[in-house]
Coordinates of C-alpha atoms in Angstrom, one line a residue:
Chain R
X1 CA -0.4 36.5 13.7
X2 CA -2.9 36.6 11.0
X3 CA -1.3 35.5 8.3
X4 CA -0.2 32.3 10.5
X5 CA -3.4 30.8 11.4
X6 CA -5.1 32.2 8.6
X7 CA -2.8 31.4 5.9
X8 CA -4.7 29.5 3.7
X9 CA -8.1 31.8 3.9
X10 CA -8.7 33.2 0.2
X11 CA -11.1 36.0 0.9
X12 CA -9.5 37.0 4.0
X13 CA -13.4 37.8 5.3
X14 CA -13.3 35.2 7.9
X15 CA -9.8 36.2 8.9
X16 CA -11.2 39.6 9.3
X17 CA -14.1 38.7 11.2
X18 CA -12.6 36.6 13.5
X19 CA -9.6 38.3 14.0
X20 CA -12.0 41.3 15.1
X21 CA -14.4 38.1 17.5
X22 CA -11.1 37.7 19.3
X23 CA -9.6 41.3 19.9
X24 CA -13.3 41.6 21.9
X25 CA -14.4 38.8 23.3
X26 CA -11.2 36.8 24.0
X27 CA -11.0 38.5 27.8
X28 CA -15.0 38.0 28.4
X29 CA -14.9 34.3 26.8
X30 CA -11.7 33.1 28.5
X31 CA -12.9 34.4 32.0
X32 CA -16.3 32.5 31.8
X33 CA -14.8 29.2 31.1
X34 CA -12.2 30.0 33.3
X35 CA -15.0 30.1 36.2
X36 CA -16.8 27.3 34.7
X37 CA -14.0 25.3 34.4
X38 CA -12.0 25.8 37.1
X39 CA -8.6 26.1 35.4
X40 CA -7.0 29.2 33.8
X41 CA -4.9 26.8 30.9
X42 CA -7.8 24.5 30.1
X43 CA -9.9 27.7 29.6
X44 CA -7.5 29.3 27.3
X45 CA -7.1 25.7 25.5
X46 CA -11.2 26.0 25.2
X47 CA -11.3 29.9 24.0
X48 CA -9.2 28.6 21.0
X49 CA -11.2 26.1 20.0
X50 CA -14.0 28.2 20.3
X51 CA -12.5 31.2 17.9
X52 CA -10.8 28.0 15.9
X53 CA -14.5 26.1 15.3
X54 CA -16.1 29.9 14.3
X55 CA -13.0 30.4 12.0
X56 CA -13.6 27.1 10.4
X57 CA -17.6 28.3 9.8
X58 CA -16.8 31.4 8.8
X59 CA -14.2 30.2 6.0
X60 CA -16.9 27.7 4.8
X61 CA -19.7 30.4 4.7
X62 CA -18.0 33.5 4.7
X63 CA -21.8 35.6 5.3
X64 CA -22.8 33.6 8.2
X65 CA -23.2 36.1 10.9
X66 CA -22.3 34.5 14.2
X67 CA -22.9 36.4 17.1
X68 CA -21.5 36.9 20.4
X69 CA -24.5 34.3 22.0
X70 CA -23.1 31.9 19.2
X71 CA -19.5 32.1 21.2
X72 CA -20.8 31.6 24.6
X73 CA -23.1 28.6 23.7
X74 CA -19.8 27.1 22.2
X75 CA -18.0 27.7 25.0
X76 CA -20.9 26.5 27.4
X77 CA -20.8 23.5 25.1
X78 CA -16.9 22.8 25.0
X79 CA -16.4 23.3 29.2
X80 CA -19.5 20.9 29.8
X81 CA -17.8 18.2 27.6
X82 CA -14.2 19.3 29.4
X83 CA -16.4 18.7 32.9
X84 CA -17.7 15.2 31.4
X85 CA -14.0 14.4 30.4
X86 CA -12.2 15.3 33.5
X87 CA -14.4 13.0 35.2
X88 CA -12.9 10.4 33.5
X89 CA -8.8 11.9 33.0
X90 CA -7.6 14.3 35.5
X91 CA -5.6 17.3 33.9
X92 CA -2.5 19.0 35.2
X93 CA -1.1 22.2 34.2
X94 CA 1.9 21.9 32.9
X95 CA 3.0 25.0 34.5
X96 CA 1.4 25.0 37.5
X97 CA 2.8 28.1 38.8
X98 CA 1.6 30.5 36.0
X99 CA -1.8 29.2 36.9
X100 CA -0.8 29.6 40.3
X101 CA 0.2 33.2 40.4
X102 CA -2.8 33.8 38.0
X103 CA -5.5 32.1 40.5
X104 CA -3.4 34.3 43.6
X105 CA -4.7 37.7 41.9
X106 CA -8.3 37.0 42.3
X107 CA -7.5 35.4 46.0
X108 CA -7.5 38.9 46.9
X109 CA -11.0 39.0 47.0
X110 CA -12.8 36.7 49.0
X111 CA -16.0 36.8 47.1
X112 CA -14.1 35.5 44.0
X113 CA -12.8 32.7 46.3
X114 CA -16.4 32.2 47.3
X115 CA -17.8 31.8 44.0
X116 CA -15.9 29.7 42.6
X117 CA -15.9 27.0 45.5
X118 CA -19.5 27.0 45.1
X119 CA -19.4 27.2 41.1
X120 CA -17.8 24.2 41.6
X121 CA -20.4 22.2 43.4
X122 CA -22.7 23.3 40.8
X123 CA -24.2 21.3 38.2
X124 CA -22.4 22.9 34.9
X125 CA -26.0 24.0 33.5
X126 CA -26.8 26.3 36.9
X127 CA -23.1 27.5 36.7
X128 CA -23.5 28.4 33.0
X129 CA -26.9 30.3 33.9
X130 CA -25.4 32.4 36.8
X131 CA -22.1 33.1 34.9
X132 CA -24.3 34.4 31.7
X133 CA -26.1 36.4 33.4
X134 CA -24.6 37.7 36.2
X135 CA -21.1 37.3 35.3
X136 CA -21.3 38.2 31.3
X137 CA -23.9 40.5 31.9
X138 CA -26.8 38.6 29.7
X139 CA -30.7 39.1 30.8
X140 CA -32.8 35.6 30.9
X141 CA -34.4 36.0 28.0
X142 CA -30.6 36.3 26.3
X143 CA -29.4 33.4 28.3
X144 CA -32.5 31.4 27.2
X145 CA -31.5 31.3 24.1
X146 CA -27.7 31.0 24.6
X147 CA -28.4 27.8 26.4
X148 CA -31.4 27.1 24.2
X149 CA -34.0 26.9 26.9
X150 CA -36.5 29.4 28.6
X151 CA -36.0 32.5 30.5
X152 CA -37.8 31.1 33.9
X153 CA -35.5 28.0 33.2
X154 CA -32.8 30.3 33.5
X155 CA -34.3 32.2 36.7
X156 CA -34.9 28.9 38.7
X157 CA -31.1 27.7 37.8
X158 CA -30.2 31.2 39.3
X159 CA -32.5 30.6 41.9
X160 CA -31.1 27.5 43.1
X161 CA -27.6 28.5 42.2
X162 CA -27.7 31.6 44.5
X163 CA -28.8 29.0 47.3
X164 CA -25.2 27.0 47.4
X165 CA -23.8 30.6 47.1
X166 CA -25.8 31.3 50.2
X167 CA -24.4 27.9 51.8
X168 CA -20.7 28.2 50.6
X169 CA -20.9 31.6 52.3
X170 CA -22.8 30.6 55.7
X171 CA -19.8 28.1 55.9
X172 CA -17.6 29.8 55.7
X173 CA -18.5 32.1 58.0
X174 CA -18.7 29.2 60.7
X175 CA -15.2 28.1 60.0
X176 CA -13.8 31.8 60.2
Chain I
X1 CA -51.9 24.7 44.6
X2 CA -49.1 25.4 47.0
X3 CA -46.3 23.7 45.1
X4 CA -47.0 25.3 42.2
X5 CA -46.9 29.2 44.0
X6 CA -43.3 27.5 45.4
X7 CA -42.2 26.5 42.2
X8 CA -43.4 30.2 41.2
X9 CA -41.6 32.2 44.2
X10 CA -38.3 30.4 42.7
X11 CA -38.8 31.8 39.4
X12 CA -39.3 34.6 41.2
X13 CA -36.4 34.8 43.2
X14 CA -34.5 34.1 40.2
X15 CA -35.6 37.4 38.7
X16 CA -35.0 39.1 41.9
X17 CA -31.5 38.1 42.1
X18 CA -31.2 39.5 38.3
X19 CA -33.4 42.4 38.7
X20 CA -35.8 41.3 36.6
X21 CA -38.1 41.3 39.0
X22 CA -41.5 43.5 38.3
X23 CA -43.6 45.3 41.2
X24 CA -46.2 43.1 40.9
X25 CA -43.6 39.9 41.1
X26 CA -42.4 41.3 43.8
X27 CA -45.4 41.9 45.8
X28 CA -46.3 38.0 45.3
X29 CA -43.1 37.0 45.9
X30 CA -43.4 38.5 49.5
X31 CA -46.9 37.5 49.9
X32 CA -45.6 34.2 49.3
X33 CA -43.2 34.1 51.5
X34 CA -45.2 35.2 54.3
X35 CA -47.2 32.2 54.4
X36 CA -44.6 29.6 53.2
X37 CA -42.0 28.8 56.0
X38 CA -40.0 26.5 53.6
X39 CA -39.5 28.9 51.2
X40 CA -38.3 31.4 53.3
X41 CA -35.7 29.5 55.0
X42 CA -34.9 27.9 51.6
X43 CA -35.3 31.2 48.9
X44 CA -34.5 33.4 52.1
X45 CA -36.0 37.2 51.5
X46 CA -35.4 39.8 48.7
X47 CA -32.8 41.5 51.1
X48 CA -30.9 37.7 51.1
X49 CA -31.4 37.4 47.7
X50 CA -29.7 40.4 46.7
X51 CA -27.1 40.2 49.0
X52 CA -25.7 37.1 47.8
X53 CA -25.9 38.5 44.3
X54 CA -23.9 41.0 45.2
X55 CA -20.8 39.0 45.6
X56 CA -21.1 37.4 42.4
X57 CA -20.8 41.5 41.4
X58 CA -18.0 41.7 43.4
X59 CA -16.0 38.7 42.3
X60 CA -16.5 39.7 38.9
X61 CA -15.3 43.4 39.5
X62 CA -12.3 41.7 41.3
X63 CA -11.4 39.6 37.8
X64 CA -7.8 40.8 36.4
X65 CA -6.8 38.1 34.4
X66 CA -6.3 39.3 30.8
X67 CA -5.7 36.3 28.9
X68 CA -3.9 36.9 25.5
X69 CA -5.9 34.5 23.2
X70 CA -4.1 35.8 20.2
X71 CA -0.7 34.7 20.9
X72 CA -1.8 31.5 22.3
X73 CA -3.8 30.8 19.3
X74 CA -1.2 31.9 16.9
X75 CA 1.4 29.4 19.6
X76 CA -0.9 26.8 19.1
X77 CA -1.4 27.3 14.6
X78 CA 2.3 27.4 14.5
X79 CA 2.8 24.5 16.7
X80 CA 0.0 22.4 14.3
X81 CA 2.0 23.1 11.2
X82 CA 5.3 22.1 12.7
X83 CA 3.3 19.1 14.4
X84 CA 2.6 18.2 10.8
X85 CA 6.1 18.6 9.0
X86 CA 7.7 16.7 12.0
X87 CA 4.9 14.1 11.5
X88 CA 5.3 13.8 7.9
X89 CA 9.7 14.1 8.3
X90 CA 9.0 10.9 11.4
X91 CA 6.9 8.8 8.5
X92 CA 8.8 9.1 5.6
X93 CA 12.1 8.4 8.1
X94 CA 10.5 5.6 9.4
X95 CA 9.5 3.7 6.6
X96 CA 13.2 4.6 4.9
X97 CA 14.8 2.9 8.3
X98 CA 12.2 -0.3 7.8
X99 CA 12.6 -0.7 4.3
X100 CA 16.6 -0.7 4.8
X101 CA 16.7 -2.9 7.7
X102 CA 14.2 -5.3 5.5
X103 CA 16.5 -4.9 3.0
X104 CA 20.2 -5.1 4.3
X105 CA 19.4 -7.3 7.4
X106 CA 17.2 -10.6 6.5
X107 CA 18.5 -12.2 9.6
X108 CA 16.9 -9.9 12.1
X109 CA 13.7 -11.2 13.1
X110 CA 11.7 -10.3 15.9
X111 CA 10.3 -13.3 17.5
X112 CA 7.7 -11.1 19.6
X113 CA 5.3 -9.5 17.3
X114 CA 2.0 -8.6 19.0
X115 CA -0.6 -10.5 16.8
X116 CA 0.4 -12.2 14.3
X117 CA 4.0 -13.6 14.1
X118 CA 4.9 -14.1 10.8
X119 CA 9.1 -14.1 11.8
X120 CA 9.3 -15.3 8.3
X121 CA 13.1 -14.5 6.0
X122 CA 13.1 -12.9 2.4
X123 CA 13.6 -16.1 0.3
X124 CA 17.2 -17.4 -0.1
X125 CA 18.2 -15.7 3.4
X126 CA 19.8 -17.3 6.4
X127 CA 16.9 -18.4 8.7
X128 CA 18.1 -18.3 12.4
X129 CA 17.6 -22.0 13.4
X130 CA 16.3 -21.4 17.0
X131 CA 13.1 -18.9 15.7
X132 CA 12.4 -21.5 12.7
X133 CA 9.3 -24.1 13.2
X134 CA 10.5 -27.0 12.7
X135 CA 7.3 -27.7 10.6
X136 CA 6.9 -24.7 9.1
X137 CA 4.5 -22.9 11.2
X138 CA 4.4 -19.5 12.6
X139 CA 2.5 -18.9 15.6
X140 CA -0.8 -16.9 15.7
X141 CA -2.2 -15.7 19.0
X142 CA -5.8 -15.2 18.7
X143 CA -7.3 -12.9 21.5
X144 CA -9.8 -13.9 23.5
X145 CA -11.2 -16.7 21.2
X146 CA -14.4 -17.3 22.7
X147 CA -15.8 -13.6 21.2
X148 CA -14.5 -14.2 18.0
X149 CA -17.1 -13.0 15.6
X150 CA -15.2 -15.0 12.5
X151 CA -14.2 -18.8 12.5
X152 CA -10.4 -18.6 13.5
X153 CA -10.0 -22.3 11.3
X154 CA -10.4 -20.0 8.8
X155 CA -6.8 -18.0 9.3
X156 CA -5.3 -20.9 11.3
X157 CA -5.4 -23.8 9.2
X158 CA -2.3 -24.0 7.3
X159 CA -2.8 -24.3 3.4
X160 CA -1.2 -27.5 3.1
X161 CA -3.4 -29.3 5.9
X162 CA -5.0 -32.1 3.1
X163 CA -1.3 -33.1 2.6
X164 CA -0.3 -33.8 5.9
X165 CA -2.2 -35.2 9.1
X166 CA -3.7 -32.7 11.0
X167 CA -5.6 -33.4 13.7
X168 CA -8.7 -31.4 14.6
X169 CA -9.8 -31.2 18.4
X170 CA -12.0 -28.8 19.9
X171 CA -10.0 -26.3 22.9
X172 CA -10.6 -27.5 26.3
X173 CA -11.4 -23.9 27.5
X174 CA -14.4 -22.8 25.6
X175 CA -17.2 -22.8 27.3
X176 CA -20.1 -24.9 27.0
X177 CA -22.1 -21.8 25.4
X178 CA -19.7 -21.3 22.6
X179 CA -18.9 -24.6 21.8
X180 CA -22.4 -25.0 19.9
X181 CA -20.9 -22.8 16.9
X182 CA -18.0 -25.3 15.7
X183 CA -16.3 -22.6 14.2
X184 CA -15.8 -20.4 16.8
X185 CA -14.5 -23.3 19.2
X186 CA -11.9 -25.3 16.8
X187 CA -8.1 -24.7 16.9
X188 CA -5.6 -26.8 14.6
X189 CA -3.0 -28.8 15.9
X190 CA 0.4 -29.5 14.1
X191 CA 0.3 -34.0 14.2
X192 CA 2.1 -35.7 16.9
X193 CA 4.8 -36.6 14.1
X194 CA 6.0 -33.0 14.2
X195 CA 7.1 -32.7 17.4
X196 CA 10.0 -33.2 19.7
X197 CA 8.3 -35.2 21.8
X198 CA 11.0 -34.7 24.7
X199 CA 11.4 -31.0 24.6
X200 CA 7.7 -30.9 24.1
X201 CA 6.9 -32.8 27.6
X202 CA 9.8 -30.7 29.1
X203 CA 7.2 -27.8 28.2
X204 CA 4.6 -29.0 29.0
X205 CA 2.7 -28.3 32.4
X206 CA 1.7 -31.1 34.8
X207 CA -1.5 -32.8 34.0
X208 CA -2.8 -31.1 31.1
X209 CA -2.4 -33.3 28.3
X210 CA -5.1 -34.0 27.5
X211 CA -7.3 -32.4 29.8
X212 CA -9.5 -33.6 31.3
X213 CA -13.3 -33.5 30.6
X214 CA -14.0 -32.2 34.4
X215 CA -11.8 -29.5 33.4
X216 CA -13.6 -27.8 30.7
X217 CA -16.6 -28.6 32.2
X218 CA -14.7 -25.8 35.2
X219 CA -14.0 -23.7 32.5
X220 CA -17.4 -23.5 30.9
X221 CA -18.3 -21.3 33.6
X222 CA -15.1 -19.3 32.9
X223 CA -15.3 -15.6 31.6
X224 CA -13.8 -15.9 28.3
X225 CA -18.1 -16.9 27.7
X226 CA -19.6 -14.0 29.9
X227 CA -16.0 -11.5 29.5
X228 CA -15.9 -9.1 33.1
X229 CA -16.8 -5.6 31.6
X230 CA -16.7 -4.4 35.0
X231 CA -12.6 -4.1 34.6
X232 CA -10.6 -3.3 31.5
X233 CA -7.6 -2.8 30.6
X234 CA -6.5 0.8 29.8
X235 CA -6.3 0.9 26.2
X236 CA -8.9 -1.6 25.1
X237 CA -8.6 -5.5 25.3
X238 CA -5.4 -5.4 22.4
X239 CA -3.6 -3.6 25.1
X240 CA -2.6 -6.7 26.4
X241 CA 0.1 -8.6 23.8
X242 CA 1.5 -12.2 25.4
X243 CA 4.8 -12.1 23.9
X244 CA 5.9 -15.9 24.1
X245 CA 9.8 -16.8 24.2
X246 CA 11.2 -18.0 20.8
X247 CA 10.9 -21.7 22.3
X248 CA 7.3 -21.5 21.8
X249 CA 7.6 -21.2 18.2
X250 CA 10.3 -23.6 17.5
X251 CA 8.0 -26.1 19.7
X252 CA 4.9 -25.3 17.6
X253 CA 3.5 -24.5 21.1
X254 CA -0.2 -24.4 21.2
X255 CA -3.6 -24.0 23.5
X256 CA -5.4 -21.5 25.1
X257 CA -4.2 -19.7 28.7
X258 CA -7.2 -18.5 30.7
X259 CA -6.4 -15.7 33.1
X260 CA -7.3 -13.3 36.1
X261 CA -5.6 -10.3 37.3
X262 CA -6.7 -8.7 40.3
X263 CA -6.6 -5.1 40.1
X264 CA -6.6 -3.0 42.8
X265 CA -8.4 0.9 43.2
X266 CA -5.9 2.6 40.8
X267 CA -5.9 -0.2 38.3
X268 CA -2.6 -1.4 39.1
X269 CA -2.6 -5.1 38.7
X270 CA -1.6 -6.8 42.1
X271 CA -1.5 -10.5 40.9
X272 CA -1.9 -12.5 38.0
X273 CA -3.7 -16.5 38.3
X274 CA -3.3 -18.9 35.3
X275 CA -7.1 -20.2 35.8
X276 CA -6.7 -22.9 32.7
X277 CA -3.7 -23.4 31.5
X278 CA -2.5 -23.7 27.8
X279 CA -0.5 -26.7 28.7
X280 CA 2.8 -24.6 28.5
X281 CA 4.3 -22.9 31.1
X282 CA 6.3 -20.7 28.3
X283 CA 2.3 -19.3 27.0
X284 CA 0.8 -19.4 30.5
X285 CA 4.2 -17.0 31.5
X286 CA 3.6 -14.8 28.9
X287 CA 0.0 -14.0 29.2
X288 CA 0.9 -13.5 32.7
X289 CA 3.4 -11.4 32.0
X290 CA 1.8 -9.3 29.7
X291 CA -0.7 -8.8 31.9
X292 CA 0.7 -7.8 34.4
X293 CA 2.4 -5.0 32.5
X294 CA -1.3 -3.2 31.4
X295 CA -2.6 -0.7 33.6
X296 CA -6.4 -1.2 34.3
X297 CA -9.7 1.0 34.3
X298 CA -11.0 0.3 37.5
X299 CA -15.0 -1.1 38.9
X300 CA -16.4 2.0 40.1
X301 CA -19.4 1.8 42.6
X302 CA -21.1 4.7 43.1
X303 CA -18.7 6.6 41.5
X304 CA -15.9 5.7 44.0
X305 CA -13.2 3.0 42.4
X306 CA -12.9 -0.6 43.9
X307 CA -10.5 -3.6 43.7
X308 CA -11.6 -6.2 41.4
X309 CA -10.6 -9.2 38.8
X310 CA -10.1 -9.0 35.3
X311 CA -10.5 -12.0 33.4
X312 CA -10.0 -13.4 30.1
X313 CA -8.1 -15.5 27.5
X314 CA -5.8 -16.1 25.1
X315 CA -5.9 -18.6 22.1
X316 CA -2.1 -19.4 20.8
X317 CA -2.6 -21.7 17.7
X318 CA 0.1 -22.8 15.0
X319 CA -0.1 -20.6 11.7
X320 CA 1.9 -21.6 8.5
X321 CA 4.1 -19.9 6.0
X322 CA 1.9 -21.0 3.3
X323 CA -0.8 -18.7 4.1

C-alpha cells in the first residue's frame, strides 16, 4: 500500500511516519468526523484528506513533528467546511446500503441514536468540543488548544451542548 | 453581579460534565444553584449533569465501526494516478480527433459555437452556402452587454469598416445609465446594402424596426443596468449559450434580446418572456431557448428557497472574417 501512495517520497520518513499516524488514529479520527458529520463515506473521504494534507507536510519538512491534536484540528477544520458545503450541495452515498448497514450497528444502542440526533442540531463548534472531550477522550485544556481557544470556552460549549442532549433525550421520552 | 455568577455556574457545569470539576467549584456551583431558579431548570443539578454525560459514554462504548483508512486511501492514490493517465490518454485523443477532423473535413462547420462563431473554412475549401454571410461576417454574441467592462466596438467592428458604409447606432436596450459610456453602449450594423431585404423583413419581428424611443426609454429601467443577483443560473452567467439557427448568420442577424425566466423553488425554469426583443424572432428563440435549458440557483429567504425571475440579456452583433 505504501509504496502506492508514497511512491514518489525519497527519504521514505514521511512514508514512515504517516503510515504509523494511520495504523493509530485512522479508527479514533474516522469515528469523530463520522459523528460530526453525520455520514460514514464522507468521514472516511475527510480521514484521507486529513492523513493526505499531513503526508504532504511531512514530505515537505520531513522533521516537523505533528501530533495527534494537529489531526483532530484538521479534521475539526475539514468537517466544518464539509457542514458549510452541504449547505449549499446535498451529498448522497453512492452505496447507501453499506452506510446503511454501518449506521444499523450503532442503532443498537439508543444512546448512540440519541447523540447523534442532537449532534446534529448542534452548532459544529459545541459538537467538536463535546466529541474531543468526551468522545476522543481530550481534557479542556487539550481541546483548547485543538480548537485554538480556551479551556472554559470549551466547558461552556459542553455546557450548552449537554443541554440539547438533555432536550433530545426528554423528547424522546415523551414520544415513547 | 448575578449574570456574571450564571455565566460562571456554566463554566462550571461544563467541568462537571468532564470531571474537571474541583471541590471548591463544586460547592459554588451548588450554592449557585440554590438561589438561581434559571439556572437550575436550565444547567439542571450535578446529578443531571452527569447523567446526560453518561450516554455520550455509552454511545461511544457502543461504537463498532472499524473503518479501514488504509485501503481506502491506497483506493483512492491508485484511482488519482489512473485519473491522470486516462486524463492525459482523453487529451492527447482529443486533440488527435480535432486536428484530423480540421484536417480531412473543411466542410464541417458548426454553426452553434457558444461565444464566438467564427464557422470560418481553411482557405481554398468548399464553404457551405447556407452557413456563409453573405457579407462576410461571422456572428458574435456578446453576453450581457450592458456589464461589459471593455468597449465591445472594439472586437465587433469588422477591419474593413473605412471601406464600406457602416452605420453606427446606439442599441435600443441599454439603459439610460450605461448609455453615458459610448463605448459600452455601441453595436455595428452591417449597411442596408448588405441585406436581403425580403428575407430580412420575413425575420424580423413586428414593430421593432426601428424602435421606438418609448421603448428604450421601458428598457432603461430593465435589468441588464441593475442585473437580478437574487437568481442565477447554475454554473455562472456563461451557463447560458443562445445558439441561433444558421439563418441568423446568413441574414447578418443583429440586436440585443432582453429576457426573464421565472424560476421556481428548485431552480427549474417555468417560463421564459422576451422583455425586448432583438428584432428577430430567430435570436429572441434562441435566448429563450437556451434559457430555458439552464437550471437555476434559487432566492433564498431566510434560508428557505423561493420562486423568482431571472433577468438579463444578450447582445448578437455581426463580426467579420477579417478580424
Amino acid at each position: 500500500m505504501d509504496e502506492v501512495y508514497l511512491e514518489n517520497d525519497r527519504t521514505g520518513v514521511a512514508q514512515m511516519r504517516v503510515d504509523a499516524m494511520v495504523r493509530e488514529y485512522q479508527t479514533k479520527l474516522a469515528r469523530y468526523l463520522r459523528r460530526m458529520v453525520g455520514d460514514a463515506e464522507v468521514a472516511l473521504d475527510l480521514s484521507q484528506d486529513v492523513f493526505l494534507a499531513a503526508y504532504r507536510i511531512l514530505k515537505a519538512e520531513p522533521e516537523r513533528e505533528l501530533t495527534a491534536g494537529w489531526l483532530y484540528r484538521a479534521a475539526t477544520n475539514g468537517a466544518i467546511s464539509f457542514m458549510r458545503r452541504r449547505k449549499i450541495v446535498r451529498m448522497l452515498p453512492l452505496d447507501r446500503d453499506v452506510d446503511r448497514e454501518q449506521w444499523r450497528i450503532d442503532e443498537r444502542s439508543a444512546a448512540s441514536v440519541d447523540l447523534q440526533a442532537a449532534l446534529r442540531r448542534l452548532p459544529p463548534e459545541q459538537s467538536a468540543a463535546v466529541l474531543l472531550t468526551s468522545y476522543a477522550g481530550y481534557s479542556s485544556q487539550e481541546a483548547a488548544a485543538i480548537l485554538g481557544t480556551t479551556s472554559d470556552a470549551i466547558r461552556q460549549r459542553v455546557c450548552r451542548a449537554m443541554r440539547m442532549l438533555r432536550t433530545v433525550m426528554t423528547e424522546r421520552a415523551k414520544i415513547s | 453581579m448575578m449574570a456574571h455568577d450564571c455565566a460562571r455556574a456554566e463554566i462550571t457545569a461544563g467541568a462537571v460534565a468532564l470531571g474537571e470539576a474541583t471541590d471548591a467549584e463544586r460547592d459554588a456551583y451548588r450554592r449557585h444553584l440554590s438561589v438561581c431558579r434559571r439556572c437550575l431548570e436550565c444547567l439542571g443539578g450535578e446529578r443531571d449533569v452527569e447523567r446526560t454525560m453518561q450516554l455520550v459514554a455509552r454511545a461511544r462504548d457502543a461504537e463498532s465501526w472499524q473503518p479501514e483508512v488504509r485501503v481506502a486511501l491506497r483506493d483512492r492514490a491508485l484511482a488519482k494516478q489512473r485519473g491522470w493517465r486516462f486524463g492525459l490518454a482523453a487529451v492527447a485523443t482529443i486533440a488527435v480527433v480535432s486536428i484530423g477532423v480540421r484536417a480531412w473535413s473543411p466542410s464541417v462547420v458548426n454553426p452553434a459555437q457558444p461565444v464566438a462563431f467564427t464557422d470560418r473554412a481553411p482557405a481554398g475549401a468548399p464553404v457551405p452556402k447556407v452557413h456563409r454571410p453573405a457579407s462576410g461576417h461571422d456572428l458574435v454574441v456578446l453576453h450581457n452587454v450592458a456589464t461589459l467592462k471593455r468597449p465591445p466596438l472594439t472586437s465587433v467592428v469588422p477591419a474593413h469598416a473605412a471601406l464600406h458604409p457602416v452605420e453606427v447606432r446606439a442599441a435600443a436596450p441599454v439603459p439610460s445609465s450605461v448609455a453615458k459610456s459610448p463605448p459600452s453602449a455601441v453595436v455595428a450594423e452591417a449597411g442596408p446594402s448588405q441585406r436581403d431585404e425580403r428575407s430580412v423583413a420575413a425575420l424580423r419581428t413586428e414593430g421593432t424596426a426601428p424602435p421606438p424611443p418609448q421603448r428604450a426609454e421601458s428598457i432603461a429601467v430593465l435589468p441588464p443596468a441593475a442585473p437580478n443577483h437574487d437568481v442565477v443560473p447554475l454554473g455562472g452567467e456563461d451557463a447560458i449559450v443562445p445558439h441561433p439557427s444558421a439563418i441568423a448568420y446568413y441574414e447578418n442577424a443583429e440586436g440585443t434580446t432582453a429576457f426573464e425566466v421565472t424560476v421556481d423553488e428548485r431552480g427549474l425554469p417555468v417560463k421564459c418572456g422576451v422583455t425586448k426583443s432583438s428584432g428577430y424572432l430567430v435570436l429572441d428563440a434562441a435566448v429563450c431557448k437556451a434559457a430555458m435549458h439552464a437550471r437555476y440557483v434559487p432566492r433564498t429567504v431566510n434560508g428557505r428557497a423561493v420562486a423568482s425571475v431571472y433577468r438579463d440579456a444578450f447582445t448578437f452583433a455581426a463580426g467579420s472574417d477579417d478580424r
